[in-house]
PDB file of C-alpha atoms in Angstrom:
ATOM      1  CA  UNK A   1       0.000   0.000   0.000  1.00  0.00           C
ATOM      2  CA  UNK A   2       0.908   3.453  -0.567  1.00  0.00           C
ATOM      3  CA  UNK A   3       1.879   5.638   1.865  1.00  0.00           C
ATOM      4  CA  UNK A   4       2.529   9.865   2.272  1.00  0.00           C
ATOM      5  CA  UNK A   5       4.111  11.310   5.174  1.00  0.00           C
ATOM      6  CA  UNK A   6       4.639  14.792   6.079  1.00  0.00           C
ATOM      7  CA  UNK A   7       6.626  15.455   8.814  1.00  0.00           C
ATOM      8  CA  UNK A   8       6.227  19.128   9.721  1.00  0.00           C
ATOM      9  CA  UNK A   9       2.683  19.611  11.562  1.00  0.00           C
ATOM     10  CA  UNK A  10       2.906  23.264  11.451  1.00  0.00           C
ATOM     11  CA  UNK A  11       5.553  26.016   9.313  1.00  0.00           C
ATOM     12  CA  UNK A  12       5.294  29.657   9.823  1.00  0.00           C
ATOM     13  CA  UNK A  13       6.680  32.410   7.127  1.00  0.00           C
ATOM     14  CA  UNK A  14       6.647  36.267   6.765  1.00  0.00           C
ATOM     15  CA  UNK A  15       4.949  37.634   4.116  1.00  0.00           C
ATOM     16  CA  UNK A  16       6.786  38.082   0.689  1.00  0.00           C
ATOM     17  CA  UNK A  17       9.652  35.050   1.844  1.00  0.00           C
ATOM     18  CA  UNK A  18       9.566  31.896   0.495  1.00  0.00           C
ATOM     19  CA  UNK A  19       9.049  28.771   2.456  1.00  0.00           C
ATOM     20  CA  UNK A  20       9.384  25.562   1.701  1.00  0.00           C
ATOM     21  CA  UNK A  21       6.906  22.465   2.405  1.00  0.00           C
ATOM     22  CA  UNK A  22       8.265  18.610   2.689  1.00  0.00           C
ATOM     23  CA  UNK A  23       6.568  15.322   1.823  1.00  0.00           C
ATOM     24  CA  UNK A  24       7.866  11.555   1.752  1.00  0.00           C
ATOM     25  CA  UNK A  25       6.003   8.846  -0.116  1.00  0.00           C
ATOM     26  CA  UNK A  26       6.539   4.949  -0.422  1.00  0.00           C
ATOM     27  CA  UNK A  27       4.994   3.140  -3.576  1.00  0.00           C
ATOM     28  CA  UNK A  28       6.225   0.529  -5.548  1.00  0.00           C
ATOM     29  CA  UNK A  29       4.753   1.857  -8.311  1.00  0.00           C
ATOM     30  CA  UNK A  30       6.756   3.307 -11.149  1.00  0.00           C
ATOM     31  CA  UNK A  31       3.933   5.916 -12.635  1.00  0.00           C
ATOM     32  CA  UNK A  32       1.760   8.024 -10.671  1.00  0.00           C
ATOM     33  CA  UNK A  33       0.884  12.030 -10.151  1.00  0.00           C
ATOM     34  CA  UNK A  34       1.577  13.387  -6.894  1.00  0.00           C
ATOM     35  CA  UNK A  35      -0.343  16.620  -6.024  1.00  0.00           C
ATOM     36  CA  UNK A  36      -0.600  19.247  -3.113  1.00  0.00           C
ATOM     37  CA  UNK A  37      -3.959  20.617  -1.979  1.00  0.00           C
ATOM     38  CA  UNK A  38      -4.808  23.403   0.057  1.00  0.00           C
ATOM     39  CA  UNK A  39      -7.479  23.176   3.036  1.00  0.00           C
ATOM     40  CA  UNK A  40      -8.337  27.050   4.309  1.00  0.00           C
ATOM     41  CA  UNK A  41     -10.330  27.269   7.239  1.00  0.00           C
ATOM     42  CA  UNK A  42     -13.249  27.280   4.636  1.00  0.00           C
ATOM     43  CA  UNK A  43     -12.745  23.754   4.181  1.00  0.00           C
ATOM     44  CA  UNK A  44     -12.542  23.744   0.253  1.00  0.00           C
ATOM     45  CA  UNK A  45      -9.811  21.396  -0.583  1.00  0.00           C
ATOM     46  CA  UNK A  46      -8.178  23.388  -3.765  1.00  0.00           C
ATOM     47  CA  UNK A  47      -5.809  21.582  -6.261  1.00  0.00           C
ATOM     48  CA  UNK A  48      -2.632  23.897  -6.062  1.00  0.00           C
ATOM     49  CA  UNK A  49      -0.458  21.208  -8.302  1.00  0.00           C
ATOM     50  CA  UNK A  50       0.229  18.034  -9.624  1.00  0.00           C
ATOM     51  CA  UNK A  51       3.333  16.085 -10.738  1.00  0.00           C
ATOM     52  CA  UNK A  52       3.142  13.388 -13.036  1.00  0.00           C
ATOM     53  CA  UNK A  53       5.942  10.677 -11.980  1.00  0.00           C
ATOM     54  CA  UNK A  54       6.905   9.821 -15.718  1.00  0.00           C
ATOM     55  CA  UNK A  55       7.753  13.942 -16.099  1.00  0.00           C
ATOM     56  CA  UNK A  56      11.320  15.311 -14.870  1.00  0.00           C
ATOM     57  CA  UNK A  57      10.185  18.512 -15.502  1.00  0.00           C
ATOM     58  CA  UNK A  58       9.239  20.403 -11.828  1.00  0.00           C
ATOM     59  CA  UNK A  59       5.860  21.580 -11.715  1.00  0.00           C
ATOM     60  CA  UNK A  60       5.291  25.392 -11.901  1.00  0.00           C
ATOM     61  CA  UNK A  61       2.281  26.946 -11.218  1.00  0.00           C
ATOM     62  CA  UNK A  62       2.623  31.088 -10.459  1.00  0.00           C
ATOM     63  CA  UNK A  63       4.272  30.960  -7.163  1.00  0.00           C
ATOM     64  CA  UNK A  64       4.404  27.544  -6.577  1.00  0.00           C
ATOM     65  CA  UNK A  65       6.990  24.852  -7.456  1.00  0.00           C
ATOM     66  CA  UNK A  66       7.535  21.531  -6.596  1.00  0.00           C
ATOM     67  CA  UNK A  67      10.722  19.572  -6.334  1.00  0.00           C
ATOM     68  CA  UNK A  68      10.158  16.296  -7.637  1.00  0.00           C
ATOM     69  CA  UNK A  69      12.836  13.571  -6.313  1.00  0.00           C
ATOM     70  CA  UNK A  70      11.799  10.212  -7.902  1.00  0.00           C
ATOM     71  CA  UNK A  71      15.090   8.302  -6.606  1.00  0.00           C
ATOM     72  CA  UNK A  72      14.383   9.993  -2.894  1.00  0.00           C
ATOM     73  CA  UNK A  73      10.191   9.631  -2.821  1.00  0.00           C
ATOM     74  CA  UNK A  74      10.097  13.189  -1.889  1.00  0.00           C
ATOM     75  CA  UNK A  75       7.622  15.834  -3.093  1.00  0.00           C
ATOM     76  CA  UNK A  76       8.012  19.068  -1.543  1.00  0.00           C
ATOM     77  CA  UNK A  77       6.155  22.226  -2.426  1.00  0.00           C
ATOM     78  CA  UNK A  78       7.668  25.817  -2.775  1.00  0.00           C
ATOM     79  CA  UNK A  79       5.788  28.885  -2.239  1.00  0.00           C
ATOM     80  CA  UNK A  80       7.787  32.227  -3.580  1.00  0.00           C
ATOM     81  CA  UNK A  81       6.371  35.212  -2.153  1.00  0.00           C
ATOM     82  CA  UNK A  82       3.943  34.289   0.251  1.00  0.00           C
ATOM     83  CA  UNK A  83       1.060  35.776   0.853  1.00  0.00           C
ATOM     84  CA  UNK A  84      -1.436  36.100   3.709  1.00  0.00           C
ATOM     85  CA  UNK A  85      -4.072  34.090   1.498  1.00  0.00           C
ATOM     86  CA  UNK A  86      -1.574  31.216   1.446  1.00  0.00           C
ATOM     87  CA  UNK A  87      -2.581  30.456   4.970  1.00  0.00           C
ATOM     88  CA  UNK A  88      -4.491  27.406   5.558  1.00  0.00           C
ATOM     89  CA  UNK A  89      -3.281  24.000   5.837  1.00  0.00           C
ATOM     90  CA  UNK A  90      -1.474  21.847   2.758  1.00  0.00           C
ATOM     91  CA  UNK A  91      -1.754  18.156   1.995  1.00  0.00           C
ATOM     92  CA  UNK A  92       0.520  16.339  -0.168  1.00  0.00           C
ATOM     93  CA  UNK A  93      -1.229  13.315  -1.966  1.00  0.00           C
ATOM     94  CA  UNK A  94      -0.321  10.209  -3.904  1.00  0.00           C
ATOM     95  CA  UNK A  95      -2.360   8.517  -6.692  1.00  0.00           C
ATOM     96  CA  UNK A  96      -1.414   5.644  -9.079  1.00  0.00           C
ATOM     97  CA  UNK A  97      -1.657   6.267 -12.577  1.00  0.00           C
ATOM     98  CA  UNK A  98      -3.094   3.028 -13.221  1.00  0.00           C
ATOM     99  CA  UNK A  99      -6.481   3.609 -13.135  1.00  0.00           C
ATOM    100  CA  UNK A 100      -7.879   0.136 -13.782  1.00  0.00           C
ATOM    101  CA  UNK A 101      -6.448  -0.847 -10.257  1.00  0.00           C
ATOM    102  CA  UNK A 102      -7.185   2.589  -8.542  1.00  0.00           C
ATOM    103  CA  UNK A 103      -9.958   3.808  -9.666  1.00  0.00           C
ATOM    104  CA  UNK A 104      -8.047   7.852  -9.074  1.00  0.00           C
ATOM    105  CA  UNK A 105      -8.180   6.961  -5.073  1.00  0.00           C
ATOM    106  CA  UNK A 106      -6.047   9.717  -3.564  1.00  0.00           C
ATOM    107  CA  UNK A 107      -4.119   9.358  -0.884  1.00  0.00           C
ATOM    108  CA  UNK A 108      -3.111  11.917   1.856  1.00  0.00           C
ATOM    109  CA  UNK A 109      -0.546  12.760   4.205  1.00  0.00           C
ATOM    110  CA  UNK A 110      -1.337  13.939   7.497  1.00  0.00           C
ATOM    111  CA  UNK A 111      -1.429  17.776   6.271  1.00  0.00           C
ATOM    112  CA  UNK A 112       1.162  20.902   7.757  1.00  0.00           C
ATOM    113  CA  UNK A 113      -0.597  24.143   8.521  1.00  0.00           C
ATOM    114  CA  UNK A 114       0.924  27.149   7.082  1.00  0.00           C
ATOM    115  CA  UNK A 115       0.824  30.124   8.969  1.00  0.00           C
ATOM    116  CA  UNK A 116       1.561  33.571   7.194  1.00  0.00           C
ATOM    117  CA  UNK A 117       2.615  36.845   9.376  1.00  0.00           C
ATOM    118  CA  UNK A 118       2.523  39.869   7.961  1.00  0.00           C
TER     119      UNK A 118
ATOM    120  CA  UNK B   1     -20.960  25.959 -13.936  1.00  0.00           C
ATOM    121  CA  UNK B   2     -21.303  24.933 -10.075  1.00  0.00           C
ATOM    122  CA  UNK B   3     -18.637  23.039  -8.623  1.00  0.00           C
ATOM    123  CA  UNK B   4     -19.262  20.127  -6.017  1.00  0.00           C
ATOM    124  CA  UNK B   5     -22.511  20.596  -3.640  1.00  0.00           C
ATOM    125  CA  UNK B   6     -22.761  18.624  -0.731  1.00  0.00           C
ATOM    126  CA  UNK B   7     -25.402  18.536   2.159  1.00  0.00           C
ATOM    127  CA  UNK B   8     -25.798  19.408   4.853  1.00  0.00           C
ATOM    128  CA  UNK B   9     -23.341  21.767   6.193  1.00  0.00           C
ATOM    129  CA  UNK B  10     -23.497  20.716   9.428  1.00  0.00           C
ATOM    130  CA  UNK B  11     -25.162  17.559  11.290  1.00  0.00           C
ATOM    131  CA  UNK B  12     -25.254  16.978  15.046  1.00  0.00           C
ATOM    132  CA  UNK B  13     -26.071  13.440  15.738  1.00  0.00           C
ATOM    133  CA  UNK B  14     -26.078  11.456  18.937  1.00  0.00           C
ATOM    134  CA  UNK B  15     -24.756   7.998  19.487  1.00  0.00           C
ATOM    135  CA  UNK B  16     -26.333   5.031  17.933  1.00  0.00           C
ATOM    136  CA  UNK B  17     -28.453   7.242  14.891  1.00  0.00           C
ATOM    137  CA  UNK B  18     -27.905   7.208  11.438  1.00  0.00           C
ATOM    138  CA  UNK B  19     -27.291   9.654   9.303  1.00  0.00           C
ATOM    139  CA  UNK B  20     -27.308  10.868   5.333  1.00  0.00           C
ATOM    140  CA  UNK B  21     -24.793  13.162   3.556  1.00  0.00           C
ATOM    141  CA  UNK B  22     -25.564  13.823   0.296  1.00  0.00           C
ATOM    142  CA  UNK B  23     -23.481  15.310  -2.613  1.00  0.00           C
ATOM    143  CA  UNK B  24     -23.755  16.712  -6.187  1.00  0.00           C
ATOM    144  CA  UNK B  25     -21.202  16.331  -8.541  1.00  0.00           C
ATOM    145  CA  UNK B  26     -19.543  18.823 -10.859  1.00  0.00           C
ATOM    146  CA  UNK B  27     -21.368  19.315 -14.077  1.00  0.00           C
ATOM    147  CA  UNK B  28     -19.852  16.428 -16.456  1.00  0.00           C
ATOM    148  CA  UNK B  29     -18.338  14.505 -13.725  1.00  0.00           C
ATOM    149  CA  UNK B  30     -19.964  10.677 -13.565  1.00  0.00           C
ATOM    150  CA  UNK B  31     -17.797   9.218 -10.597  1.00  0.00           C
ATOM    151  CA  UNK B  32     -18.050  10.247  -6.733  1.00  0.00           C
ATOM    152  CA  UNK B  33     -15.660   9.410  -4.169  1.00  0.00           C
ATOM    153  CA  UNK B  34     -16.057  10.327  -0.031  1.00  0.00           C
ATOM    154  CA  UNK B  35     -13.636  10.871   2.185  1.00  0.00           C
ATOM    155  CA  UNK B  36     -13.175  10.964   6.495  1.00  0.00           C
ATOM    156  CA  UNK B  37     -11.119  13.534   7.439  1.00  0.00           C
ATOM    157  CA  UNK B  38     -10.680  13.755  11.092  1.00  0.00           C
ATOM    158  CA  UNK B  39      -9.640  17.148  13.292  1.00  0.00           C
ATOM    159  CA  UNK B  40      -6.358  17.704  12.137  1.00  0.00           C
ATOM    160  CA  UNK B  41      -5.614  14.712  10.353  1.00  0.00           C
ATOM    161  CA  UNK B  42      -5.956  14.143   6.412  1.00  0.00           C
ATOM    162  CA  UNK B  43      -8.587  12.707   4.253  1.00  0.00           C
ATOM    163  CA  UNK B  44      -9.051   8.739   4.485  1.00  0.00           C
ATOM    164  CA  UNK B  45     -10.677   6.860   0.928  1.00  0.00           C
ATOM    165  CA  UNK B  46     -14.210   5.470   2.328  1.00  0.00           C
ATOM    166  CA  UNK B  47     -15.547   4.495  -1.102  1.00  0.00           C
ATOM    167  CA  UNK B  48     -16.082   5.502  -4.465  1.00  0.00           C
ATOM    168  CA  UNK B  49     -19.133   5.320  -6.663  1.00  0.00           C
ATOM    169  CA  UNK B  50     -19.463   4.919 -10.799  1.00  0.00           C
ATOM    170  CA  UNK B  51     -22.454   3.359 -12.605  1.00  0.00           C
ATOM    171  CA  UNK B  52     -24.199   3.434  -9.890  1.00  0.00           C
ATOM    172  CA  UNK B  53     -22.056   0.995  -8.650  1.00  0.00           C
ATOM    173  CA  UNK B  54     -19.518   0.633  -5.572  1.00  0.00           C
ATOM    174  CA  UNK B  55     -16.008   0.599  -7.541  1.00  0.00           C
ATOM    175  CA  UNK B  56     -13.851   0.507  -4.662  1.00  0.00           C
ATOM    176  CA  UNK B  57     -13.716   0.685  -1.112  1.00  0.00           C
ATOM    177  CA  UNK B  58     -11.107   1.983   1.535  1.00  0.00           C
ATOM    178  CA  UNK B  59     -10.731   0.425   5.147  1.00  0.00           C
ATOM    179  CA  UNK B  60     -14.139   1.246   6.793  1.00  0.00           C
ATOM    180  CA  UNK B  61     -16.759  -0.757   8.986  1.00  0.00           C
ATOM    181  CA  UNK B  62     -19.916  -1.832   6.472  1.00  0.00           C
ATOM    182  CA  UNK B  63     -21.670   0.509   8.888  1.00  0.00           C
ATOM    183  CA  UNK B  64     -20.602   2.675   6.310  1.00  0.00           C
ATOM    184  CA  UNK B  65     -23.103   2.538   2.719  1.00  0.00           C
ATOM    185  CA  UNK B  66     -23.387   4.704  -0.210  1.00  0.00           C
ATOM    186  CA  UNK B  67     -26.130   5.037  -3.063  1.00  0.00           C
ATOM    187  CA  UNK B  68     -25.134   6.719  -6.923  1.00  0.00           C
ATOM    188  CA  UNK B  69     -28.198   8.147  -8.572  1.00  0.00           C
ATOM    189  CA  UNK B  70     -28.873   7.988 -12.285  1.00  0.00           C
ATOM    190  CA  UNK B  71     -28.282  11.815 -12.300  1.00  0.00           C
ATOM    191  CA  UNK B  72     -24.668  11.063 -10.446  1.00  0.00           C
ATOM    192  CA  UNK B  73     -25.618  12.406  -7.181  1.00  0.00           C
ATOM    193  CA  UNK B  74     -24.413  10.462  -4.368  1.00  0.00           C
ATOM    194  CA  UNK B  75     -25.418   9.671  -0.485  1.00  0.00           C
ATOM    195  CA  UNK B  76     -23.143   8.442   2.026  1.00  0.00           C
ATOM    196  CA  UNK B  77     -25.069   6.566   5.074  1.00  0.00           C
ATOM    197  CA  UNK B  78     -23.332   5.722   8.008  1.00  0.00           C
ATOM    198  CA  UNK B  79     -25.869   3.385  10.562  1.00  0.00           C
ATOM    199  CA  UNK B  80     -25.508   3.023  14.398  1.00  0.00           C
ATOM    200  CA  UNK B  81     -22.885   6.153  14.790  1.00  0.00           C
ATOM    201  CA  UNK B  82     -19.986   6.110  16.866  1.00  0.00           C
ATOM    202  CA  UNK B  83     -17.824   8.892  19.092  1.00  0.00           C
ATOM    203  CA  UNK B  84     -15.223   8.059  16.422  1.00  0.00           C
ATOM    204  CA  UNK B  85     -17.245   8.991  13.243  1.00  0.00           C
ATOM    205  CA  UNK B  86     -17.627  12.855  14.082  1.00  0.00           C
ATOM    206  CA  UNK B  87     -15.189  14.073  11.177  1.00  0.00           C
ATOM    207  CA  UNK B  88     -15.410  16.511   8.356  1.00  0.00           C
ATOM    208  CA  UNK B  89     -17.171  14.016   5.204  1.00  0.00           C
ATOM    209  CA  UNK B  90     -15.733  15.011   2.193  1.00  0.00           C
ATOM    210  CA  UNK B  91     -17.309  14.442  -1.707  1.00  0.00           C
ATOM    211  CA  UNK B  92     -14.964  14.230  -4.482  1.00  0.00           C
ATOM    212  CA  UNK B  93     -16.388  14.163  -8.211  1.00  0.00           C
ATOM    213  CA  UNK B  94     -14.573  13.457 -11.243  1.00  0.00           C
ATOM    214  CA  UNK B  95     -14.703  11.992 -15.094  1.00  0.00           C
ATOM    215  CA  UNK B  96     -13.975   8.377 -14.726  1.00  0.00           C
ATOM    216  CA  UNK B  97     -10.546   8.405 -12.775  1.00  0.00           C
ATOM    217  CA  UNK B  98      -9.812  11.169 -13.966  1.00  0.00           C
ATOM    218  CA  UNK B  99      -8.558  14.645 -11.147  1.00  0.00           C
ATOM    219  CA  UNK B 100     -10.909  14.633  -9.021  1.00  0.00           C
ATOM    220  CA  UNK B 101     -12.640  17.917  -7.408  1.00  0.00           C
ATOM    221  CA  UNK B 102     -13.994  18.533  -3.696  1.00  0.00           C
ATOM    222  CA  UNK B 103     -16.906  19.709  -2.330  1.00  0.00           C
ATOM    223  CA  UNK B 104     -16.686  22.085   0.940  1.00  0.00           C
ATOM    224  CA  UNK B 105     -17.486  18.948   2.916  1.00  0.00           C
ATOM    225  CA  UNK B 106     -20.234  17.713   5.494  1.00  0.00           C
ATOM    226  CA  UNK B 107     -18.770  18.901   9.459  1.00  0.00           C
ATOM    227  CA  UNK B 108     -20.718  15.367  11.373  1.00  0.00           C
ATOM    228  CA  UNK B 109     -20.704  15.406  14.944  1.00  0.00           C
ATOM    229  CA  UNK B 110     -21.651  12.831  17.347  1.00  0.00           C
ATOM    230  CA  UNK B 111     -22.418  13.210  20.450  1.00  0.00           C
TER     231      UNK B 111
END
């Protein structure tokens, strides 16, 4: 079985720095996507990327950027220029890309809340 | 084009009831998937529906039931409630496997 593990519960960053968010995974799999959502105290879980496994290409979307380490299982998410918005808390996910076997079941790590000060 | 609708907002149950969450997929989207996610913890697979049908299911007591609707809507049904089940319920809809999208979630609380 899969599994994702973030091990900071809680980061904290000043507005316009950049901080940087960590995530392990185990799979045995050779494809898959990887993705981090964002939870605000809203409770809307919002897609902020995805990585597809096959691509060595980092992920870029605006201000954030992953850094993809197949070899490692690592996953961790960037975010340039934070802003006060960014606050809420981030969950790094794992899903297979077989989809005849998975059916697109995600699954989570146990989340790290961001907080932004300004 | 409305996103993911799920109902109610908030439930209050006590121990031993049962309970219905229900949940409207994103226009176009024919699969549902629900998800547990307990205070401060992240989202645990329950099940996932397509064709009406129970696809897969995650790690959870048979007190836990679903229903798809022709339309795609779904309803999650968990029976004789415990402490344990009071969690944020959330929907996920998608195209066949496909990304899938949430819904703001069902707060359940048992007491």
């Amino acid at each position: 079985a899969q599994t994702v593990t973030q091990s900071q519960p809680e980061m904290s960053v000043q507005e316009a720095e950049t901080v940087t968010l960590s995530c392990t995974y185990d799979t045995s799999e050779s494809d898959y996507y990887l993705f981090w959502y964002k939870q605000p105290p809203s409770r809307q879980m919002i897609l902020v990327i995805r990585q597809e496994a096959y691509k060595q290409q980092n992920a870029t979307e605006n201000r954030f950027s992953v850094n993809f380490q197949k070899a490692a299982k690592s996953f961790s998410l960037k975010i340039s220029d934070s802003q006060l918005g960014d606050a809420a808390m981030y969950f790094c996910a794992y899903r297979n890309s077989d989809v005849g076997t998975s059916y697109g079941k995600l699954t989570f790590g146990q989340g790290t809340i961001l907080t932004v000060h300004p | 084009d409305a996103g993911v609708t799920q109902s109610p907002t908030h439930l209050i149950k006590t121990r031993g009831q049962q309970v219905t969450l229900r949940c409207s997929p994103k226009s176009g989207h024919d699969t549902v998937s629900w998800y547990q996610q307990a205070l401060g913890q992240g989202p645990q697979f329950i099940f996932q529906y397509y064709e009406e049908e129970e696809r897969q299911r995650g790690n959870f007591p048979d007190r836990f039931s679903g229903h798809q609707f022709p339309n795609y809507s779904s309803e999650l049904n968990v029976n004789a409630l415990l402490l344990g089940d009071s969690a944020l319920y959330l929907c996920a809809s998608s195209l066949g496997a496909w990304f899938q999208f949430f819904g703001p979630g069902t707060r359940l609380t048992v007491l």
